[in-house]
Amino acid sequence: MLKIDYTNVMSDIIGERDGILEEEFYEYTHIVQEIHEKIHEEREKSFYFTKLPYQDTTNIKLLANQIRENFDYFVVIGIGGSALGNQMLQDAINGPYYNDFQFPKLYILDNVDPEKFGSILDMIDLRKTVFNVITKSGSTVETIANFSIIYTTLKETLGENYKNHLIFTTDPEKGFLRKFGMQEGITMLDIPPEVGGRFSVLSPVGLLSAAVCGIDIDSLLEGAKKADNLCMQTSNVFENPAYLIGLIHYIACEKKGKSISVMMPYLERLSSFVDWYRQLWAESLGKEGFGQTPLKAIGTIDQHSQIQLFREGPKDKIITFLKVENSLRDFKIPSEIPSDISYLSGHTLKEILDIELLGTRAALTKSKVPNLTITIDQLNPYNLGMLIYIYELATGFTGYLYKINPFDQPAVEEGKNFAYGLMGRKGYEDKLREFKELDKEKYILQVD
């Protein structure tokens, strides 16, 4: 079950300055219909991620079972969309402390920070580890840099047996990783060419690590399939959860000045879901002067830090609360406690968590801060699959409202090109010269 309560974004609740008039939704009826038709037309192209729920997972599950039977550690080497989704699935379903109690242990190597790199190597046994190198292009600098060290270390330690400790997830036809994997006979999984990294969590990019760690990936895809069936049937925003989320945020940003989108789950297992959402929303929509800045907050933790700003700071935010009705376990506060805190007696921690959400939501509504609440009955693979699909589709839909391409990232590529020039990659000499013109280091304060 998934429910979206958008009462507190409406003008009759928080006023016309900050809230949305019902008729404002209807102004976009024809535009939404046009986008809906375009999405159907592009299901084999830009919106190919909407077809991922229907894939055959047999080979992924067979490979995952082999890994579970023969290895104790599974390390994902990737960055951005090739890493965030893996962490999100793991934390949401298995919890952030899975590695303390279970095998195979999952580690995500998603940066070229040498301290992080070394710490992960310290925690694993190479002879009992599989490294899943994930990059669609096959040439992502950080991923290939980390892989090159792991590759050399594996060969030095294991000889030709090193191949059994590597899996490549990459483009099915092109790129360095595909070419090298074919030459060396390394096991490979395909990323559909039409699916961009930040939309790839329901492809082999995210499914393998999930299956290795015991997550029911078929149930995950069933939830996404349910969302696809619902969203593809209608362009009515009041019946289509993805379009509703997208249009609310678009109107809030463009007409009400809400340029910051805060996501605040009241369950810490969804903390990494917000990290995943931030990339999805920011990299897809932040173009040509458009887009919202996604911001992370965690209930109840950030009630004691960011809520002060949200209520009394600039009126530039729209808040999305994520609520899970039923937690996996709960703890009751005993009755034999000091009288000064007796109001807590008999309540459970989950009850207090839910009450804190209600109080925070009411306080924000009183301050006329638009907020919506997305509720799922429990955090399981099926519901998570629905939530993932809905936000991916909402992102693509919103990009088309802005009349931008939500599937590229030109500003990211520029930074990569400068980095290539600085590292001396052939063909990027012009970028090195341009960098030297930009990087002046003229105004510096140094404290020794």
mmCIF file of C-alpha atoms in Angstrom, residues 1-4 36 39-40 43 47 49-54 202 218-236 239-245 273 276 374 376 381-394:
data_model
loop_
_atom_site.group_PDB
_atom_site.id
_atom_site.type_symbol
_atom_site.label_atom_id
_atom_site.label_comp_id
_atom_site.label_asym_id
_atom_site.label_seq_id
_atom_site.Cartn_x
_atom_site.Cartn_y
_atom_site.Cartn_z
ATOM 1 C CA MET A 1 0.000 0.000 0.000
ATOM 2 C CA LEU A 2 1.170 3.500 -0.861
ATOM 3 C CA LYS A 3 -0.727 6.694 -0.024
ATOM 4 C CA ILE A 4 0.039 10.329 -0.866
ATOM 5 C CA HIS A 36 1.867 11.063 -21.005
ATOM 6 C CA ILE A 39 6.313 8.803 -22.407
ATOM 7 C CA HIS A 40 4.405 5.934 -24.032
ATOM 8 C CA ARG A 43 9.300 3.490 -23.571
ATOM 9 C CA PHE A 47 11.873 5.947 -20.718
ATOM 10 C CA PHE A 49 13.608 2.226 -17.356
ATOM 11 C CA THR A 50 9.821 1.772 -17.206
ATOM 12 C CA LYS A 51 10.285 -1.660 -18.817
ATOM 13 C CA LEU A 52 12.809 -2.926 -16.269
ATOM 14 C CA PRO A 53 10.108 -4.383 -13.975
ATOM 15 C CA TYR A 54 9.376 -6.998 -16.666
ATOM 16 C CA LEU A 202 16.174 -1.874 -11.023
ATOM 17 C CA ASP A 218 11.316 -10.484 -7.862
ATOM 18 C CA SER A 219 9.108 -8.881 -5.220
ATOM 19 C CA LEU A 220 10.975 -5.616 -5.741
ATOM 20 C CA LEU A 221 10.178 -5.742 -9.452
ATOM 21 C CA GLU A 222 6.579 -6.768 -8.772
ATOM 22 C CA GLY A 223 6.116 -3.566 -6.809
ATOM 23 C CA ALA A 224 7.609 -1.555 -9.646
ATOM 24 C CA LYS A 225 5.364 -3.411 -12.089
ATOM 25 C CA LYS A 226 2.318 -2.475 -10.012
ATOM 26 C CA ALA A 227 3.348 1.184 -10.169
ATOM 27 C CA ASP A 228 3.959 0.945 -13.915
ATOM 28 C CA ASN A 229 0.531 -0.553 -14.549
ATOM 29 C CA LEU A 230 -1.078 2.223 -12.554
ATOM 30 C CA CYS A 231 0.911 5.147 -13.936
ATOM 31 C CA MET A 232 0.760 4.102 -17.578
ATOM 32 C CA GLN A 233 -3.016 3.792 -17.545
ATOM 33 C CA THR A 234 -3.937 7.424 -16.938
ATOM 34 C CA SER A 235 -2.736 10.985 -17.349
ATOM 35 C CA ASN A 236 -5.085 12.153 -14.580
ATOM 36 C CA GLU A 239 -4.925 9.126 -10.037
ATOM 37 C CA ASN A 240 -1.279 8.941 -11.148
ATOM 38 C CA PRO A 241 1.121 9.147 -8.166
ATOM 39 C CA ALA A 242 4.206 9.945 -10.264
ATOM 40 C CA TYR A 243 2.526 12.772 -12.147
ATOM 41 C CA LEU A 244 0.993 14.115 -8.933
ATOM 42 C CA ILE A 245 4.374 14.315 -7.199
ATOM 43 C CA PHE A 273 16.691 6.425 -0.231
ATOM 44 C CA TRP A 276 19.466 8.186 -4.074
ATOM 45 C CA ILE A 374 3.873 9.557 1.473
ATOM 46 C CA ILE A 376 3.599 2.856 2.951
ATOM 47 C CA PRO A 381 10.805 -5.071 -1.363
ATOM 48 C CA TYR A 382 7.373 -4.761 -2.994
ATOM 49 C CA ASN A 383 6.613 -1.320 -1.556
ATOM 50 C CA LEU A 384 10.162 -0.139 -2.114
ATOM 51 C CA GLY A 385 9.896 -1.177 -5.765
ATOM 52 C CA MET A 386 6.744 0.934 -6.100
ATOM 53 C CA LEU A 387 8.408 3.923 -4.467
ATOM 54 C CA ILE A 388 11.510 3.680 -6.668
ATOM 55 C CA TYR A 389 9.507 3.433 -9.874
ATOM 56 C CA ILE A 390 7.183 6.304 -8.930
ATOM 57 C CA TYR A 391 10.072 8.663 -8.212
ATOM 58 C CA GLU A 392 11.938 7.697 -11.372
ATOM 59 C CA LEU A 393 8.851 8.355 -13.485
ATOM 60 C CA ALA A 394 8.060 11.544 -11.557
#
